[in-house]
Structures are given as structure tokens and as C-alpha cells.
PDB file of C-alpha atoms in Angstrom:
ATOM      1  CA  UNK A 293      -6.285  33.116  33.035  1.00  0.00           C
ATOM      2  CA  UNK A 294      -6.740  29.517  34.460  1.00  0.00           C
ATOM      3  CA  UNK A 295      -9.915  29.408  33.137  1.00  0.00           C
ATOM      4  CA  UNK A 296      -8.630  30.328  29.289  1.00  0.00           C
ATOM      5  CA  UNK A 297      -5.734  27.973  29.583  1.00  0.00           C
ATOM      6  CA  UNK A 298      -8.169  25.304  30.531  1.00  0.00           C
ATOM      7  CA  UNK A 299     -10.363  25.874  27.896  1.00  0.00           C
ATOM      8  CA  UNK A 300      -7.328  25.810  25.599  1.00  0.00           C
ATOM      9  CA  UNK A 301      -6.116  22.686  27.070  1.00  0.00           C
ATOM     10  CA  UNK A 302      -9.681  21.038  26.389  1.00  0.00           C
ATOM     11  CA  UNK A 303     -10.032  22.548  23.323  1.00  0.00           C
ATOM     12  CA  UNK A 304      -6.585  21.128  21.798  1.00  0.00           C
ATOM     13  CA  UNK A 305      -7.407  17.897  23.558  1.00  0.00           C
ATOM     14  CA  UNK A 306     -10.602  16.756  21.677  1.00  0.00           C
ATOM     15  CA  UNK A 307      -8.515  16.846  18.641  1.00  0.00           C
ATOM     16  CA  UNK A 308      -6.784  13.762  20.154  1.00  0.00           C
ATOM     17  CA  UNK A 309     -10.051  11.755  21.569  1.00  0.00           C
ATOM     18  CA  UNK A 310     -11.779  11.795  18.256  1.00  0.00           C
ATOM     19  CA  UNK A 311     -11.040  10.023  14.432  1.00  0.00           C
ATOM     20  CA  UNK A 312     -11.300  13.734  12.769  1.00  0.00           C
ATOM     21  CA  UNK A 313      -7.876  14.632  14.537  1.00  0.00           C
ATOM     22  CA  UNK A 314      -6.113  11.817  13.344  1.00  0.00           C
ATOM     23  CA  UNK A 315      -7.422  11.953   9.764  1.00  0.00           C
ATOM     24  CA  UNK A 316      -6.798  15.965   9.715  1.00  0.00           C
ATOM     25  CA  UNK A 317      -3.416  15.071  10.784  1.00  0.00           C
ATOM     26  CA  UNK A 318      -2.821  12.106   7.834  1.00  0.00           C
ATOM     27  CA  UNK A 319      -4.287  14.481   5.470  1.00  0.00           C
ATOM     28  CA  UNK A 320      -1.808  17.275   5.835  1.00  0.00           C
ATOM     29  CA  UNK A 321       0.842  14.818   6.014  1.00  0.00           C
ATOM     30  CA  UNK A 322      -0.190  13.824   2.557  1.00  0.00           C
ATOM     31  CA  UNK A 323      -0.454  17.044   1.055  1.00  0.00           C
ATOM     32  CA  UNK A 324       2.833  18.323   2.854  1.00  0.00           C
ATOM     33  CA  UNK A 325       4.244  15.979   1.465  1.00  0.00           C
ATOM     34  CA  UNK A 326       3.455  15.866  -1.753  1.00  0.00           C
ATOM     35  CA  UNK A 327       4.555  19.869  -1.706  1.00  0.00           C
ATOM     36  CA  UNK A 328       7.778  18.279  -0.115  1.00  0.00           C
ATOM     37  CA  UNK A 329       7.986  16.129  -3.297  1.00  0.00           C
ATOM     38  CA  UNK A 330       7.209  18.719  -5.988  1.00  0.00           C
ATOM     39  CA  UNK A 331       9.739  21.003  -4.302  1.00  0.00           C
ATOM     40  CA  UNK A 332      12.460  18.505  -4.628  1.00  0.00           C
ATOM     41  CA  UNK A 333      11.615  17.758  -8.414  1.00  0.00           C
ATOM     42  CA  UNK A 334      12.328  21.239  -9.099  1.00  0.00           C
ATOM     43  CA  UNK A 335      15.570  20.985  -7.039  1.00  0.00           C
ATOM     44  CA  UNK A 336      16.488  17.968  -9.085  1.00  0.00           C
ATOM     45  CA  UNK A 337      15.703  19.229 -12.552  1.00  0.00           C
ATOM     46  CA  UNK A 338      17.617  22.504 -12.178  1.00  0.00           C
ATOM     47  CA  UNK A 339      19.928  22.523  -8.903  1.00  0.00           C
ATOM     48  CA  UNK A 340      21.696  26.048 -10.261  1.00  0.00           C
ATOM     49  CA  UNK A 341      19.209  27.437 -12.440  1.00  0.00           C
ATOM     50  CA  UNK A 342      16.262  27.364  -9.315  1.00  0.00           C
ATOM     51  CA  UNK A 343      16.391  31.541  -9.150  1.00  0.00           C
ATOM     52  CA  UNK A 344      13.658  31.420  -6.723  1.00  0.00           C
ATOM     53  CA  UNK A 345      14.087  29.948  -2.885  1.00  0.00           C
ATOM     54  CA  UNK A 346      12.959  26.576  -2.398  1.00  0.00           C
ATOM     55  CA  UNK A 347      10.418  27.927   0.230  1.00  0.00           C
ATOM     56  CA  UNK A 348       8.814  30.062  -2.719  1.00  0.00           C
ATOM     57  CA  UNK A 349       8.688  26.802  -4.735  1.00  0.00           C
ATOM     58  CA  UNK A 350       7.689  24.820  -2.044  1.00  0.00           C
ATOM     59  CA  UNK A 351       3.912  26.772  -1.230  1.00  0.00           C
ATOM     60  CA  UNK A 352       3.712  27.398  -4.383  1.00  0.00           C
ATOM     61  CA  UNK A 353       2.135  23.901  -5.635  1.00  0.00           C
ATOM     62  CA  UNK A 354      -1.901  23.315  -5.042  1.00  0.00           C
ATOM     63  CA  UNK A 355      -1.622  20.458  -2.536  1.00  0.00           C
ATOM     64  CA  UNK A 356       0.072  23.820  -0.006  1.00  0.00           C
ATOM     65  CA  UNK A 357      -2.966  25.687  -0.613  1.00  0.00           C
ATOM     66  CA  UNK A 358      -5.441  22.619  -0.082  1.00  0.00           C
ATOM     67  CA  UNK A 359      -4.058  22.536   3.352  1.00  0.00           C
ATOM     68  CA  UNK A 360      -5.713  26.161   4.420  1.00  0.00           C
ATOM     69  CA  UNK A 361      -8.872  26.237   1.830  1.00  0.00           C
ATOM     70  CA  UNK A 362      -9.904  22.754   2.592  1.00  0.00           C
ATOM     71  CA  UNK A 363      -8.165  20.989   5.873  1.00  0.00           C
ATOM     72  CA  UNK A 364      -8.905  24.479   7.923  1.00  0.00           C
ATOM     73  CA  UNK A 365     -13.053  24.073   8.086  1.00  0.00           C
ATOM     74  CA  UNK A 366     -12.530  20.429   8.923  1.00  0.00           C
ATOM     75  CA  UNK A 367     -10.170  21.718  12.051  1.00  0.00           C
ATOM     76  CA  UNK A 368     -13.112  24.577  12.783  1.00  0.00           C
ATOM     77  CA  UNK A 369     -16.077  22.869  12.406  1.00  0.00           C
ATOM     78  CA  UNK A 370     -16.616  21.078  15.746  1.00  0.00           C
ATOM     79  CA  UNK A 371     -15.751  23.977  18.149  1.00  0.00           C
ATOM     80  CA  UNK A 372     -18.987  25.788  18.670  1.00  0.00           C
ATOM     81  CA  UNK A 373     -21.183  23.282  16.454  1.00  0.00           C
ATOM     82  CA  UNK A 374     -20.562  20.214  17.908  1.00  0.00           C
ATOM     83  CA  UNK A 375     -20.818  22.047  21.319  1.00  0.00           C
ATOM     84  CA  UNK A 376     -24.182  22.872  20.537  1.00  0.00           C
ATOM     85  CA  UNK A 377     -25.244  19.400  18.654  1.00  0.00           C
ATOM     86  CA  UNK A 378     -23.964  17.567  21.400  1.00  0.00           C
ATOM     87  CA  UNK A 379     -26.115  19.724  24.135  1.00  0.00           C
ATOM     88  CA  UNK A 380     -22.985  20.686  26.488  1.00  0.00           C
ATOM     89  CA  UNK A 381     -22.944  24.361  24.506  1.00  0.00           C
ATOM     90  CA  UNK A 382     -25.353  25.441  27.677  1.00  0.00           C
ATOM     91  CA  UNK A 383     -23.256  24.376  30.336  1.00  0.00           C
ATOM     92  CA  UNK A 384     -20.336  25.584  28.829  1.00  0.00           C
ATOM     93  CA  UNK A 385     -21.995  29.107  28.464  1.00  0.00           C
ATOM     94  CA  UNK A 386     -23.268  29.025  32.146  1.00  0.00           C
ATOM     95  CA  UNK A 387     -19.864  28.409  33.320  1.00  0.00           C
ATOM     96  CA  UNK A 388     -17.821  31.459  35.289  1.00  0.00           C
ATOM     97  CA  UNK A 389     -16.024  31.947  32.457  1.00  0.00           C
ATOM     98  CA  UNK A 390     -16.650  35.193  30.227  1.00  0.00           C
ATOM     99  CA  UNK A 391     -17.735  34.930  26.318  1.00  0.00           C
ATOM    100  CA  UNK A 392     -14.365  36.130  25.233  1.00  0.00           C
ATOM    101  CA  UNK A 393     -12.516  33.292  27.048  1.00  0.00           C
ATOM    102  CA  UNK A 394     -14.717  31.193  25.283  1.00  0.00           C
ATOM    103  CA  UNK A 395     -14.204  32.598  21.666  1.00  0.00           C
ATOM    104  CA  UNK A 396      -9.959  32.980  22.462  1.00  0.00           C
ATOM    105  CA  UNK A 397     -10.293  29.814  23.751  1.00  0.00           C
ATOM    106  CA  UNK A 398     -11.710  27.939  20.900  1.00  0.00           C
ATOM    107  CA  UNK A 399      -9.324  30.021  18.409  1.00  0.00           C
ATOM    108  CA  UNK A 400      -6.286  29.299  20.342  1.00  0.00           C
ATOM    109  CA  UNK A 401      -7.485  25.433  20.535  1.00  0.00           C
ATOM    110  CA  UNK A 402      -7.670  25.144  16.915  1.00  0.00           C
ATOM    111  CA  UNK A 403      -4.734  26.948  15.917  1.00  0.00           C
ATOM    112  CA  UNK A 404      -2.443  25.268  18.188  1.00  0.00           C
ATOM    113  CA  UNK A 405      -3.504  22.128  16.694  1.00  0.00           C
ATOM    114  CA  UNK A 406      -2.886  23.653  13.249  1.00  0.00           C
ATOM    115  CA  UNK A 407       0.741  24.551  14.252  1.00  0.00           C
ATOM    116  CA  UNK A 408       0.934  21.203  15.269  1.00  0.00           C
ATOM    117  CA  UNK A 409       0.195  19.749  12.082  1.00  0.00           C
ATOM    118  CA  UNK A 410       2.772  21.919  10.317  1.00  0.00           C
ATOM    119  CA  UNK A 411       5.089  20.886  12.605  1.00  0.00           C
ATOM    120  CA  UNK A 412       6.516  17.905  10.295  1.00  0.00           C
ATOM    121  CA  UNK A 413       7.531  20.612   8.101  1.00  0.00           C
ATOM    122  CA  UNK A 414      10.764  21.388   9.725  1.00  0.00           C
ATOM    123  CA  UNK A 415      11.530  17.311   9.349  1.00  0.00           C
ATOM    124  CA  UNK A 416      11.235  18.234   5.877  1.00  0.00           C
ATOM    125  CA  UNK A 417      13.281  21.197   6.085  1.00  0.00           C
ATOM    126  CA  UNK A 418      16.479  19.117   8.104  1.00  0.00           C
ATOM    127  CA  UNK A 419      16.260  16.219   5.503  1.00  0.00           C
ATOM    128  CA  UNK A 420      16.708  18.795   2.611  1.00  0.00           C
ATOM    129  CA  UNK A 421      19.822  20.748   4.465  1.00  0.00           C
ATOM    130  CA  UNK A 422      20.895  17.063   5.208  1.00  0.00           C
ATOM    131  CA  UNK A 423      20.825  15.423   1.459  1.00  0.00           C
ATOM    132  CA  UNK A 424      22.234  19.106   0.238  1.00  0.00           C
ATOM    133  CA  UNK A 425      24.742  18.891   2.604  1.00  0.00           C
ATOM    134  CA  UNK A 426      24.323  23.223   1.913  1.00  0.00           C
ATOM    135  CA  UNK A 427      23.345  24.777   5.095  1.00  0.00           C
ATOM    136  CA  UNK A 428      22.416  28.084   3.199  1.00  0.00           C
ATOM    137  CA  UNK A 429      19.547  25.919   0.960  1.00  0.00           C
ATOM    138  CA  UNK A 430      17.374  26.383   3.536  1.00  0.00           C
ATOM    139  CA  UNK A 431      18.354  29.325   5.892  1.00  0.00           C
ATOM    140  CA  UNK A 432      17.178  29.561   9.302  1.00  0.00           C
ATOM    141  CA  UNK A 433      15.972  33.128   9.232  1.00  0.00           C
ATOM    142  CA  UNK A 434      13.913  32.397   5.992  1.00  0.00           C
ATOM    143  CA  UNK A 435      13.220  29.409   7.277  1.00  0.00           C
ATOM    144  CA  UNK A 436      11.219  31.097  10.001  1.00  0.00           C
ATOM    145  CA  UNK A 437      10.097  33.375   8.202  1.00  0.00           C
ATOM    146  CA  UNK A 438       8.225  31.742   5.951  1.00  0.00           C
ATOM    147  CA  UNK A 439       6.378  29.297   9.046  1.00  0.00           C
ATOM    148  CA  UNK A 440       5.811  32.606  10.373  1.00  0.00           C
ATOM    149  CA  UNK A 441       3.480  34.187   7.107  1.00  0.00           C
ATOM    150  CA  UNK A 442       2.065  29.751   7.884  1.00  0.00           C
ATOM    151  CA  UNK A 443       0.952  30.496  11.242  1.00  0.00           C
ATOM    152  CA  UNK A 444      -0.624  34.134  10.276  1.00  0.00           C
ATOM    153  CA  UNK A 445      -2.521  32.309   7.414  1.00  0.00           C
ATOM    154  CA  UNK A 446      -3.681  30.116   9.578  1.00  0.00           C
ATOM    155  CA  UNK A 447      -4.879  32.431  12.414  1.00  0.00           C
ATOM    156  CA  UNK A 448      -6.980  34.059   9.825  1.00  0.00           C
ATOM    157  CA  UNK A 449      -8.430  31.217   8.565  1.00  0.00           C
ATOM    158  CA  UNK A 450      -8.728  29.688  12.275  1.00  0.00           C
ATOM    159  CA  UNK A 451     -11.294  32.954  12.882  1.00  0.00           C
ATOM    160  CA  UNK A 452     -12.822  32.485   9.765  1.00  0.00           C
ATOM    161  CA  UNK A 453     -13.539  28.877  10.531  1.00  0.00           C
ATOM    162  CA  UNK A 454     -14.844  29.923  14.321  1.00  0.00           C
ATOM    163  CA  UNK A 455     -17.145  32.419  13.576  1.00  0.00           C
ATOM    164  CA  UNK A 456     -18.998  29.990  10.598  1.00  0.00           C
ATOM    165  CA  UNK A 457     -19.525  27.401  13.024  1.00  0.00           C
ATOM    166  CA  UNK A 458     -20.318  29.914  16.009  1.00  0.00           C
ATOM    167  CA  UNK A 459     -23.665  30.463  13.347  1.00  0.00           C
ATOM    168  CA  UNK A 460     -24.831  26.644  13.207  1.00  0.00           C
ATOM    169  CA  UNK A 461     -25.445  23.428  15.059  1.00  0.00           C
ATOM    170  CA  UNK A 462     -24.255  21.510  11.910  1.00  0.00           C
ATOM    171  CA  UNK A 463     -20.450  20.773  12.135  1.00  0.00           C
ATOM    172  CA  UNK A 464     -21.616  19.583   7.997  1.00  0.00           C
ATOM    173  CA  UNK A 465     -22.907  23.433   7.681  1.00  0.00           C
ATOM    174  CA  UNK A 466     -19.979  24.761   9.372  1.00  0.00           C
ATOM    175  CA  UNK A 467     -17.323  22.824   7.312  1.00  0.00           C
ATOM    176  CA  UNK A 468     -19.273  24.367   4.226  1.00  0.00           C
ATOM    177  CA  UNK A 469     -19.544  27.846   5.325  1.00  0.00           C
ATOM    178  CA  UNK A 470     -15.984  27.970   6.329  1.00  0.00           C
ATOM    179  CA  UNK A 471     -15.298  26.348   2.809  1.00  0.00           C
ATOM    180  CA  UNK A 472     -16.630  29.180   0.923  1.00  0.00           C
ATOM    181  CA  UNK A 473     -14.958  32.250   3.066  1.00  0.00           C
ATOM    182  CA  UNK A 474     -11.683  30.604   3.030  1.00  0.00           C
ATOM    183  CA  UNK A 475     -12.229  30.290  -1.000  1.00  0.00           C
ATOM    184  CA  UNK A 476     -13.205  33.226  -1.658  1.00  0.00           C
ATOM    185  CA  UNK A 477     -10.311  34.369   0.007  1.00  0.00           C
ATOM    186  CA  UNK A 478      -8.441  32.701  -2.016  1.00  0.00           C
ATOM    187  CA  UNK A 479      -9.856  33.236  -5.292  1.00  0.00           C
ATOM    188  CA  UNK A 480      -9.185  36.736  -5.184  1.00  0.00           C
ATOM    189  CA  UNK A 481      -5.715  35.772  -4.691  1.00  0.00           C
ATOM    190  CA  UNK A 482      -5.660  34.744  -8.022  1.00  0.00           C
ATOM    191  CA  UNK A 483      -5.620  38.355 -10.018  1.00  0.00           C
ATOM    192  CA  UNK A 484      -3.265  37.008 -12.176  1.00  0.00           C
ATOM    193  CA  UNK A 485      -6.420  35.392 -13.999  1.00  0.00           C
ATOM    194  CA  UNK A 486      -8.291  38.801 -14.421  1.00  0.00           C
ATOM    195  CA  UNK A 487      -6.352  40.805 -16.505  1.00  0.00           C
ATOM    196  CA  UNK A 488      -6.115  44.931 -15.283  1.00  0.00           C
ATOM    197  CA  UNK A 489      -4.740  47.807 -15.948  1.00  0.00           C
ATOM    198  CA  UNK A 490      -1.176  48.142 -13.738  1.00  0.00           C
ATOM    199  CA  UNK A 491      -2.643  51.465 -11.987  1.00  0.00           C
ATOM    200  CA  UNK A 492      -5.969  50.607 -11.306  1.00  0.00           C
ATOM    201  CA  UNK A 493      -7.182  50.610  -7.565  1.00  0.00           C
ATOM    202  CA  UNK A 494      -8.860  47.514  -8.724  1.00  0.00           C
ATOM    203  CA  UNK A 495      -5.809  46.058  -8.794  1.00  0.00           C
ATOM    204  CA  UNK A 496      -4.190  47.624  -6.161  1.00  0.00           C
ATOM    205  CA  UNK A 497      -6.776  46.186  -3.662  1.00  0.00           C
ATOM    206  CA  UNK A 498      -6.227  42.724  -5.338  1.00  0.00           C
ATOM    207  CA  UNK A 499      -2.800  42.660  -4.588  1.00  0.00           C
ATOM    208  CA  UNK A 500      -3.224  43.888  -0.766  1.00  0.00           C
ATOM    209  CA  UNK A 501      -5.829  40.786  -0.268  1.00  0.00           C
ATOM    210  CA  UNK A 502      -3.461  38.367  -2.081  1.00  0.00           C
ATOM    211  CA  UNK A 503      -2.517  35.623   0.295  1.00  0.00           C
ATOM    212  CA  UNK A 504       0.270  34.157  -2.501  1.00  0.00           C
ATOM    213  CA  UNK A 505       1.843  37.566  -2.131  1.00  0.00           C
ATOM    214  CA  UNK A 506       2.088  38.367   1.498  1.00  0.00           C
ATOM    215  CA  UNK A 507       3.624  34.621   1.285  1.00  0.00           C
ATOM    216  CA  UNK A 508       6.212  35.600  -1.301  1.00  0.00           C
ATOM    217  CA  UNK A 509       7.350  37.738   0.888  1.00  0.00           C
ATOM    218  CA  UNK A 510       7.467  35.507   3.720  1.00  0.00           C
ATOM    219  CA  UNK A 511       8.879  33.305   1.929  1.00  0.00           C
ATOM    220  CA  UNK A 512      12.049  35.363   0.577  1.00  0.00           C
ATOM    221  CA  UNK A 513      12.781  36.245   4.253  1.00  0.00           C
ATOM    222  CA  UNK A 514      11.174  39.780   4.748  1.00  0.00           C
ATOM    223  CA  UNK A 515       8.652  40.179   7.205  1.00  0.00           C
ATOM    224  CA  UNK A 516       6.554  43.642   6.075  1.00  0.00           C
ATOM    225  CA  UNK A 517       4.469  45.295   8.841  1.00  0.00           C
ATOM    226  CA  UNK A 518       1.668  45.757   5.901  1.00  0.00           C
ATOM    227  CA  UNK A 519       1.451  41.522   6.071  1.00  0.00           C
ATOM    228  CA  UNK A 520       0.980  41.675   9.759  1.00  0.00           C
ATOM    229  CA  UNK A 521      -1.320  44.376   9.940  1.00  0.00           C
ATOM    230  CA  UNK A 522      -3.674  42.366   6.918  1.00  0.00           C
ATOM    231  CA  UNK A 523      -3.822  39.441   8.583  1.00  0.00           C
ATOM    232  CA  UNK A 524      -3.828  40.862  12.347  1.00  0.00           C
ATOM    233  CA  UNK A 525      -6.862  42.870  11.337  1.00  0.00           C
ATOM    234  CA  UNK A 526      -8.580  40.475   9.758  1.00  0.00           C
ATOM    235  CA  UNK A 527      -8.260  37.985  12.753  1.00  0.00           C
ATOM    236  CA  UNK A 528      -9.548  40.507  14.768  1.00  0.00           C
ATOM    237  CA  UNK A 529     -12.867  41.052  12.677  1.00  0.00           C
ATOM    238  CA  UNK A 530     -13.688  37.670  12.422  1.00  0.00           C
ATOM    239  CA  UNK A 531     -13.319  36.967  16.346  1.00  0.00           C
ATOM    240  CA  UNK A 532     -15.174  40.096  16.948  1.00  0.00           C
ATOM    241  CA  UNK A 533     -17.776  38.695  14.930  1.00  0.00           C
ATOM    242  CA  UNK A 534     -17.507  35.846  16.443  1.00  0.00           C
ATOM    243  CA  UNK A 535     -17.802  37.259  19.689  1.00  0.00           C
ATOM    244  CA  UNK A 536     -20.991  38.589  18.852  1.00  0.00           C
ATOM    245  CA  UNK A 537     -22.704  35.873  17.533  1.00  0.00           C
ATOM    246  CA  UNK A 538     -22.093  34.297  21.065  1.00  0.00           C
ATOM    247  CA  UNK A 539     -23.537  36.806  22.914  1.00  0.00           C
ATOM    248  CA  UNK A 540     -26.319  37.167  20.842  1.00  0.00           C
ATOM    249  CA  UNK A 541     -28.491  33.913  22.742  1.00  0.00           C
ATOM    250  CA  UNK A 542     -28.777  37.046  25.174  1.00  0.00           C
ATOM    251  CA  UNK A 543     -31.064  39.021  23.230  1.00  0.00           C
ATOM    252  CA  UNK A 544     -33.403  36.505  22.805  1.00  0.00           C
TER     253      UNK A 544
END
């Protein structure tokens, strides 16, 4: 266990010796708030009318999703690429430590640093109950909920962005890879574009892989064990994966 945690610990910390932590960090600041911005428009132009909660309106502007399709590979890229372009990928490997410390290691790095970056979000969250002055706008329980279906995103697309740069010494190659899993993920989200027939298991399956609606639900305060198991699952595959492509300088 000391040997995970310090992994973790150096993991998280060369987010903080380098300029891509800094400008990951400014970047989500921007697009939170800009999402922060539109979600107060919509507040403004209709305070009574808003049927929806403002968490709903809040993810449900592009500069949210920008956060997880495009600021996630830049987070992912450098933890097994830029071990092995910089040469110390050996002598981490040769360590006592086992190839699953390694691979929960590097997740847990990078998503603690993406929880980090959300963090801001709950700054967002007080000044809204503040200028209100309506402690029910923002609810804690939905509150938390909906950081909750944040964090679960991101620990899928945390694995996604491991295992692409666990296949490359390119943190360039790694970015891109990650790029196009996370949006394809995402595309398929968007059924709403492909017109189906309501019954179809076409459609069915569409909805199951839909990130925006495991996050409506999130977002309106229920937590579903379906939502948990979908992105639990899919965490899992990807570090598995992972895993495997780690262990494969063994065979050769």
C-alpha cells in the first residue's frame, strides 16, 4: 500500500512541476465557466418558468462536454508515454512494485487531479445559493449527486485515456487516441440525431451508452445502480486492458 500511495502521490505531483497542469487547469476554468455563465442566462431569462434544475441546464451546454472529450487526453497523455519518451518507464517497471500498482496508480493520479479541477465548481454552486438567496436552487443532495455522475465520467474517461497512452511513446499519439475513444463515446450519445423506431434494441442500446442520460439522472438527484454498474464496468475494461498492455514487454 505504501508503494501505491507513493506512486499516487508522484503521479498527482507532476501535474504541478510541469506548464500542462497549469494550462489544463486554466482551461477548465474557462470552460466551467462559461457553463457557469450560460446557466445563469437561463436563470435570468426565465427565473419561474426554468422547469428543469439548474444542474440539468448547467452540463447541458458544449463548453461541459469539452471538458471530458477534449481536456481528459491532455490529463492522460503523459502517464505511461512520457514515462517511456523520457527513458525512466524501465526503472519504474523494475521497481518492487507490481504492474497493477502501477496501472491504479497512474489512474488514481490522473483522476485525482481531475477532481481537482472540478473542484471550483462548488465556488460556483455557493455564489448561485448566495445571489438567490434560495437555499433549495441548488440542493445539497442534488448537488452531490450530480459531482458524483462528474467523477464517474471522469473515471471512465481517466481509463480510457491510460490505456491509449499505455500503447505509445508519443504523449502527441496518446492525446489523439484518447481523443477519438472519448468521442466516439460521445457521439453515440447523441441518438437524438439518428432517428429510430421507440422499440428497437438499436435504440435501446443507444440509450444505455448515453453519457447525457446517465447525467440527467445525476443531475435530477437519483443515483440508479444501472449508471454505476455502466460506468464501473467500463472502468474496469479499460484498466484491464490497460493492465495488459503493461505486461505485455514480458512476452517479448
Amino acid at each position: 500500500m505504501r508503494a501505491y500511495l507513493t506512486l499516487v502521490r508522484r503521479e498527482l505531483g507532476s501535474f504541478f512541476v510541469s506548464l500542462t497542469g497549469y494550462a489544463v487547469i486554466a482551461a477548465v476554468l474557462l470552460l466551467l465557466g462559461l457553463s457557469f455563465t450560460g446557466m445563469l442566462s437561463a436563470l435570468n431569462d426565465d427565473p419561474h418558468g426554468l422547469m428543469a434544475p439548474l444542474t440539468e441546464v448547467f452540463y447541458s451546454t458544449y463548453y461541459f462536454w469539452w471538458i471530458l472529450v477534449f481536456i481528459a487526453p491532455v490529463i492522460t497523455m503523459r502517464s505511461f508515454a512520457f514515462e517511456k519518451w523520457s527513458g525512466t518507464y524501465e526503472t519504474l517497471m523494475t521497481t518492487p512494485v507490481s504492474d497493477l500498482q502501477v496501472v491504479l496508480a497512474k489512474f488514481t493520479g490522473t483522476l485525482a487531479f481531475y477532481v481537482l479541477t472540478w473542484l471550483p465548481l462548488f465556488g460556483c454552486v455557493a455564489v448561485v445559493r448566495y445571489l438567490t438567496g434560495e437555499t433549495k436552487v441548488l440542493d445539497p443532495w442534488t448537488t452531490a449527486s450530480t459531482f458524483l455522475g462528474f467523477v464517474l465520467m471522469g473515471c471512465l474517461y481517466m481509463s480510457m485515456g491510460c490505456f491509449a497512452s499505455a500503447l505509445t511513446r508519443s504523449q502527441i499519439i496518446a492525446a489523439m487516441n484518447s481523443l477519438v475513444l472519448g468521442l466516439g463515446l460521445f457521439l453515440l450519445s447523441l441518438r437524438s440525431l439518428v432517428p429510430m423506431p421507440p422499440a428497437d434494441w438499436a435504440t435501446k442500446l443507444f440509450a444505455y451508452v448515453s453519457l447525457s442520460e446517465h447525467l440527467e439522472d445525476f443531475s435530477r438527484g437519483f443515483v440508479d445502480t444501472r449508471h454505476l454498474v455502466f460506468y464501473a464496468s467500463l472502468t474496469i475494461f479499460f484498466l484491464f486492458l490497460t493492465l495488459k498492455v503493461v505486461e505485455s514487454r514480458r512476452w517479448n
